[in-house]
Coordinates of C-alpha atoms in Angstrom, one line a residue:
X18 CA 104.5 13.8 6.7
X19 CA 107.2 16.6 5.9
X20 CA 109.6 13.4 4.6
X21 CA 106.8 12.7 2.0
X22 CA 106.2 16.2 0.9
X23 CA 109.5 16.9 0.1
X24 CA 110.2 13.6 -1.8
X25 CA 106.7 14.2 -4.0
X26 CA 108.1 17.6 -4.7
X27 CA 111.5 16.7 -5.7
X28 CA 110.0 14.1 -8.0
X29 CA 107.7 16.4 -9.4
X30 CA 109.8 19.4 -9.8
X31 CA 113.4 18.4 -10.6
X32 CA 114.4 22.0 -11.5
X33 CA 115.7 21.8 -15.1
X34 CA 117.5 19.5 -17.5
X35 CA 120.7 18.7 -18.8
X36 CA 120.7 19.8 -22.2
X37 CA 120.0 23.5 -23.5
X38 CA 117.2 25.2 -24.5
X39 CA 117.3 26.2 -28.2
X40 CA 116.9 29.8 -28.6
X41 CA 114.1 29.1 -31.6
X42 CA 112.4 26.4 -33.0
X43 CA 111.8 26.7 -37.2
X44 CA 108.5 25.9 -38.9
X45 CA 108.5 24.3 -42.7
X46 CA 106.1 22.6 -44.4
X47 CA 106.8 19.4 -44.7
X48 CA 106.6 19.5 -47.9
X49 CA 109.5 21.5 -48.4
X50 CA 111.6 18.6 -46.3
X51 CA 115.2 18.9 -47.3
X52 CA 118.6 18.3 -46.1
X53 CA 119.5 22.3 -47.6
X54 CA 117.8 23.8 -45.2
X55 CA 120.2 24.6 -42.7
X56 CA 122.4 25.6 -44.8
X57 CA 119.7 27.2 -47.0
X58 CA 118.3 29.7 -44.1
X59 CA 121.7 30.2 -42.8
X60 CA 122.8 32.2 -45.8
X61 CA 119.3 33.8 -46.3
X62 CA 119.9 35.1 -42.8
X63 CA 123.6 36.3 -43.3
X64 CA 122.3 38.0 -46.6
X65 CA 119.4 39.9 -45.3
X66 CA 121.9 41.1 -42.0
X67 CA 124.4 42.1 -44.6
X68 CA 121.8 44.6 -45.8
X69 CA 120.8 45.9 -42.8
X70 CA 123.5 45.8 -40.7
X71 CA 123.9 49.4 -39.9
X72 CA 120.3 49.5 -38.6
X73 CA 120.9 46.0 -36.6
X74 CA 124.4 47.5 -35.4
X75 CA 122.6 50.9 -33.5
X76 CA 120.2 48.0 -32.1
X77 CA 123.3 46.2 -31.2
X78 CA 123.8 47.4 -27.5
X79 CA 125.2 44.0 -25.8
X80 CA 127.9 44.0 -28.8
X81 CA 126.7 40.7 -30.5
X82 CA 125.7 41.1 -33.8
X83 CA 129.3 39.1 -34.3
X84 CA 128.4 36.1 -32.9
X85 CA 125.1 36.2 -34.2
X86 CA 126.7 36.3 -37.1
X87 CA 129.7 33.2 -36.4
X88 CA 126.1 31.3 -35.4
X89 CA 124.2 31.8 -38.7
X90 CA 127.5 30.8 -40.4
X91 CA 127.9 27.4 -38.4
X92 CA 124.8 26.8 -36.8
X93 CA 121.6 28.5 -38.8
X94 CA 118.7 26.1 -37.1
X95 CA 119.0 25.2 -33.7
X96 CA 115.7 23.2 -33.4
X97 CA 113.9 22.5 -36.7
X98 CA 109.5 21.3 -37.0
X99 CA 108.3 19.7 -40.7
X100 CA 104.8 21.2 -40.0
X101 CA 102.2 18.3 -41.4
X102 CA 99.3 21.0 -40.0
X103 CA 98.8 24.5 -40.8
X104 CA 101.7 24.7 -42.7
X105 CA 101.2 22.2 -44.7
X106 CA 97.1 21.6 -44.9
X107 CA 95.0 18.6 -46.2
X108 CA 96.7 17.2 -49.3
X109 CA 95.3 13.6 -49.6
X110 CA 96.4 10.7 -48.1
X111 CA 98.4 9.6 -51.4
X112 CA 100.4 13.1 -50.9
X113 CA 100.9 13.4 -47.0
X114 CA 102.2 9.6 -47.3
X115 CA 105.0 10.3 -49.7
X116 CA 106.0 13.7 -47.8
X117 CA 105.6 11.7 -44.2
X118 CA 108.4 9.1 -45.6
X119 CA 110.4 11.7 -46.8
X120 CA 110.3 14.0 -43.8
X121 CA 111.7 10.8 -41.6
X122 CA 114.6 10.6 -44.8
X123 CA 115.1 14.1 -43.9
X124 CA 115.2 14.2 -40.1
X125 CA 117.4 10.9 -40.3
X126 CA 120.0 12.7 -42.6
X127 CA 119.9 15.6 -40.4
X128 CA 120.4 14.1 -37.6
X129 CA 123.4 12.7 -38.4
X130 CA 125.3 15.8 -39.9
X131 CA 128.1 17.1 -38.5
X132 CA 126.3 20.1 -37.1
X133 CA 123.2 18.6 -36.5
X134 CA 119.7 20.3 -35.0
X135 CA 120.2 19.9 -31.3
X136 CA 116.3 18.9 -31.8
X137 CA 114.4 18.2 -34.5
X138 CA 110.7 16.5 -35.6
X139 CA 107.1 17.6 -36.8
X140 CA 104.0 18.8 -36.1
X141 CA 101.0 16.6 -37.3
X142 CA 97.5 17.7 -36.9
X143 CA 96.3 16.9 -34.0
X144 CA 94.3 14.3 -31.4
X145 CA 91.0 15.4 -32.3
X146 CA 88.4 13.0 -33.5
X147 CA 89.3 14.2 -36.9
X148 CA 92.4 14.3 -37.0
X149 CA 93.7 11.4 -35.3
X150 CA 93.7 8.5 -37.8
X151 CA 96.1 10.8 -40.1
X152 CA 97.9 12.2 -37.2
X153 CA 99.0 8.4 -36.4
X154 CA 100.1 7.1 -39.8
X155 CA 101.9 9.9 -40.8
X156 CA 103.9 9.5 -37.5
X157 CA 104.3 5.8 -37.8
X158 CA 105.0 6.7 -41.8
X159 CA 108.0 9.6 -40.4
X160 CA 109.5 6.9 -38.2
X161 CA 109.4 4.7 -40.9
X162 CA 111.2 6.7 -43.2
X163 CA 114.0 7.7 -40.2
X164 CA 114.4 4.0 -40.1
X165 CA 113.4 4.6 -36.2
X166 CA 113.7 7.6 -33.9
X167 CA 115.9 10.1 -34.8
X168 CA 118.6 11.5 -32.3
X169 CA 117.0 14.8 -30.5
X170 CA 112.9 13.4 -32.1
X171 CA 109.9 15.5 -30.6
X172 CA 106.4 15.3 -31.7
X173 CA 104.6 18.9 -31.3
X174 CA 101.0 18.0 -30.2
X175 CA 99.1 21.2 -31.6
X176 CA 95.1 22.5 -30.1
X177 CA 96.3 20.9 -26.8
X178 CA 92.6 21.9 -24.7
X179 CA 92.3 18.7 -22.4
X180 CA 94.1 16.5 -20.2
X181 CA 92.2 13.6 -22.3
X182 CA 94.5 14.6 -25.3
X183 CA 97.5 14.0 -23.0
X184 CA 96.4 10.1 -21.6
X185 CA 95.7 9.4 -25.4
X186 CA 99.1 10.5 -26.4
X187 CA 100.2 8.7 -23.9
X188 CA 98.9 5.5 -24.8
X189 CA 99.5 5.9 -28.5
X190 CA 102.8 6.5 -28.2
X191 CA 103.5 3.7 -25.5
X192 CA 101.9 1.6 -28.6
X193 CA 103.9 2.5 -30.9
X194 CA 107.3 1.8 -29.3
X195 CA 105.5 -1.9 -28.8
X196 CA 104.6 -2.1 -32.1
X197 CA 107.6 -1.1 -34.0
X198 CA 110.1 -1.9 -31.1
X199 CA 111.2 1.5 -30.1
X200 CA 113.2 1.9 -27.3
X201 CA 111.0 3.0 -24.2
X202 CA 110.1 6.6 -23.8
X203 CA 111.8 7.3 -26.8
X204 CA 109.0 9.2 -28.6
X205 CA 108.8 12.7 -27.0
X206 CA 106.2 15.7 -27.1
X207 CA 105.1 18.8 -27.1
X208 CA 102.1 20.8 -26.4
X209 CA 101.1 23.7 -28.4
X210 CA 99.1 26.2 -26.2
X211 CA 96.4 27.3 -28.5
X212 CA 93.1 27.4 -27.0
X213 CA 91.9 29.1 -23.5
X214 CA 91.1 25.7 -22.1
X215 CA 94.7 24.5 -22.2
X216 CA 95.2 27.7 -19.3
X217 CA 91.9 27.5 -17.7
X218 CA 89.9 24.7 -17.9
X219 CA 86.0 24.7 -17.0
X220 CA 86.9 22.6 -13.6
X221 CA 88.6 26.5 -13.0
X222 CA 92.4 24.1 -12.8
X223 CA 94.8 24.6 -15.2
X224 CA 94.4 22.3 -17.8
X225 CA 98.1 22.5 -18.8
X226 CA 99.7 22.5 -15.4
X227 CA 97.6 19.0 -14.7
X228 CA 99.2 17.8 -17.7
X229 CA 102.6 18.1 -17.3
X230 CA 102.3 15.9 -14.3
X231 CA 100.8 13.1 -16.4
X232 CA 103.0 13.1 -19.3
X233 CA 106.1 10.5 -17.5
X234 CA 108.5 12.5 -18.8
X235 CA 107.8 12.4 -22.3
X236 CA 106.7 16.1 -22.3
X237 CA 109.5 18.5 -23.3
X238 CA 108.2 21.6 -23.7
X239 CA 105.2 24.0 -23.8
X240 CA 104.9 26.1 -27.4
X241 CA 102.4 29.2 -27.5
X242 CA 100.2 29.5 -30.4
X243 CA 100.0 33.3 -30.8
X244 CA 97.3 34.1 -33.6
X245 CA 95.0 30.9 -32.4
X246 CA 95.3 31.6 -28.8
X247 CA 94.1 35.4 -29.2
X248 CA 91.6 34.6 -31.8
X249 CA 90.1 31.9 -29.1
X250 CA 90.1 34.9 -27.0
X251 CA 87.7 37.0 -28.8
X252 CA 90.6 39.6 -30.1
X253 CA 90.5 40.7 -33.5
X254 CA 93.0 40.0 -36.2
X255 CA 94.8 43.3 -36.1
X256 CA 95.4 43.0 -32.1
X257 CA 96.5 39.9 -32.3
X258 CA 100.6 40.0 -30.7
X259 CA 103.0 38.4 -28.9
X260 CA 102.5 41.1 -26.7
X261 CA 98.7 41.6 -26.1
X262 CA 97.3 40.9 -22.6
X263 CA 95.7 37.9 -23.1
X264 CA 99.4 36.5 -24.8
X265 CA 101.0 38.1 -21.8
X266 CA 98.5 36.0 -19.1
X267 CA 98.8 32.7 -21.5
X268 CA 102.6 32.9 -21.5
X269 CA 102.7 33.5 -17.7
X270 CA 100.9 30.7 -16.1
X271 CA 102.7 28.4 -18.7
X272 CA 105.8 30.0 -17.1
X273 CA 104.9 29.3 -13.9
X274 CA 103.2 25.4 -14.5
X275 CA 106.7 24.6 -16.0
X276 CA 108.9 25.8 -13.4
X277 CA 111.2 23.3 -12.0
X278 CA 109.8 20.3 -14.2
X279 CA 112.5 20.4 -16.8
X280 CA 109.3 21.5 -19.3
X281 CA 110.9 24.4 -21.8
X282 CA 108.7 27.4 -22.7
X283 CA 108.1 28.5 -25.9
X284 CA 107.2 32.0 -27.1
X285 CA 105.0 32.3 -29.9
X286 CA 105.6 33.6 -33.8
X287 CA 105.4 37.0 -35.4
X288 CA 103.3 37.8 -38.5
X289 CA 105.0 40.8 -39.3
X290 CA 108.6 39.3 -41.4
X291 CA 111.6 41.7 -43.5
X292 CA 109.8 41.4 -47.0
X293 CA 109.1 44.2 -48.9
X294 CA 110.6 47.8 -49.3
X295 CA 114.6 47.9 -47.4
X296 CA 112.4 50.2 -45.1
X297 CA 109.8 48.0 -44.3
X298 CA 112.4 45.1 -44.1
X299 CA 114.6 47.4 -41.6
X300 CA 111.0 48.1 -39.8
X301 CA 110.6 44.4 -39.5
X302 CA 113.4 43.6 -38.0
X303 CA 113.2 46.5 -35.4
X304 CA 110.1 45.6 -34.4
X305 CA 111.5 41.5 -34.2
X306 CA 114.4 42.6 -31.8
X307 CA 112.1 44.6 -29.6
X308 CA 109.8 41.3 -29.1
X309 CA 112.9 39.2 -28.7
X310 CA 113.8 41.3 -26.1
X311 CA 110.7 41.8 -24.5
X312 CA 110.7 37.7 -24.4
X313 CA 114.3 37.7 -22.5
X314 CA 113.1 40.0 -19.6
X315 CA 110.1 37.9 -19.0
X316 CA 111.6 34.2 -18.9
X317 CA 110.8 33.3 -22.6
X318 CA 114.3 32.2 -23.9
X319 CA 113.3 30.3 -27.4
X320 CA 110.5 31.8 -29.6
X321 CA 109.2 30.4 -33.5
X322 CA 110.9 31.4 -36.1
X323 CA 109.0 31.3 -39.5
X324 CA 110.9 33.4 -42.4
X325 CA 114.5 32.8 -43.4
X326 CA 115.3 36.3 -42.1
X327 CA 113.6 36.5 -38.4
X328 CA 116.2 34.9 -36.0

């Protein structure tokens, strides 16, 4: 009996994986897709730290504002998302065709760089009812264009609420790889934890924690949705942080459904970004390094990155 229990749980929690964690994943609309944009934030980064770097310096207690520095230099995006959902919204069929092709051109170019995304993919909308039938050809239309999968390729599955969304991506993507003959469990995912029922579904499981069981190892990571998640939530707009209660509970019971599987965590994104006066800029990033390091002392070692200057 014993023999069986501790073979199920070393098959279903294999403590972690061989690769590293990114310490952020990016967000572009795809429709701004371009082999630049590495480079692009990397400077925009090392520009907006030059300004400020008296400010970031006092924050600077661990001494390394250096090597954040030697990093934006040589190695600005870490893990990059073409966002085909919020970021990018419905632009016809005729548009989001022409940007899917070009985002797999992209991704493919990237990939192969000499300093290359460790991972890289998009976002599409979603496996809702509405949103499947776009969500499928402009994946099958990225792959295309990446003339297959892209080394470090991850899917983010966004308004994950039911283990039904999970079996369905299963199967689609188990299709695909027939279809276009992909090797076998090379299309990967993630989940984006948006909605209360993804943490607590009406069964009173957690809907998430079931689903990392199912997902055969093509589930790499679990990505909080900060503003949809708190919305969800009842919470109004002005509340709504990476470091409300209800983000805190959310974040916590993903922490502790992915521990041991090899599934990464994700923190969310900020709304507040360095635009503006230098003083609300230096503001920004104040309030940016005090989330980060809120994130680090509770287990949360990659967060979203969404403006040039929030690293």
């Amino acid at each position: 009996m014993l023999t069986t229990a501790d073979a199920e749980l070393a098959t279903a929690y294999p403590e972690s994986r061989d690769e590293p964690q990114p310490i952020h994943t990016v967000y572009v609309s795809a429709a701004l897709a371009d082999v630049e944009l590495p480079g692009q934030w990397g400077a925009s980064a090392l520009a907006l730290t030059a300004r400020h770097e008296p400010s970031l310096a006092a924050l600077d207690t661990q001494g390394v504002l250096p090597r954040v520095k030697e990093r934006l230099a040589a190695d600005p995006i870490q893990d990059l998302r073409l966002d085909f959902e919020d970021g990018y919204g419905w632009r016809g069929d005729t548009t989001e065709d022409a940007d899917a092709r070009r985002a797999g051109r992209t991704l493919r170019a990237l990939s192969m760089a000499t300093n290359p995304p460790a991972v890289l993919g998009i976002r599409f909308k979603g496996l809702t009812s509405l949103h499947l039938r776009r969500s499928v050809r402009t994946l099958e239309l990225v792959l295309d264009g990446a003339s297959g999968v892209p080394r470090g390729f991850v899917t983010t599955i966004p308004k994950f609420r039911t283990v039904t969304q999970v079996e369905a991506a299963l199967r689609l993507f188990d299709e695909l790889e027939r279809v276009h003959g992909l090797p076998s469990g090379s299309l990967r995912f993630e989940l984006q934890i948006e909605s209360p029922q993804a943490v607590l579904g009406a069964d009173g499981a957690v809907t998430l924690a079931k689903a990392i069981h199912l997902t055969q190892g093509r589930l790499t990571a679990l990505h909080y949705g900060t503003y949809d998640y708190s919305a969800a939530c009842g919470i109004a707009a002005e509340q709504q942080s990476l470091e409300h209660p209800v983000a805190d509970h959310a974040k916590a019971v993903m922490l502790a459904a992915a521990a041991q599987t090899g599934v990464w965590v994700c923190d969310g994104s900020t709304q507040v970004n360095p635009e503006g006066s230098p003083e609300q800029q230096a503001a920004a990033l104040t309030r940016h390094h005090r989330l980060v390091t809120r994130a680090l002392e509770r287990g949360y070692w990659q967060g979203w990155d969404m403006h040039r200057g929030i690293w």
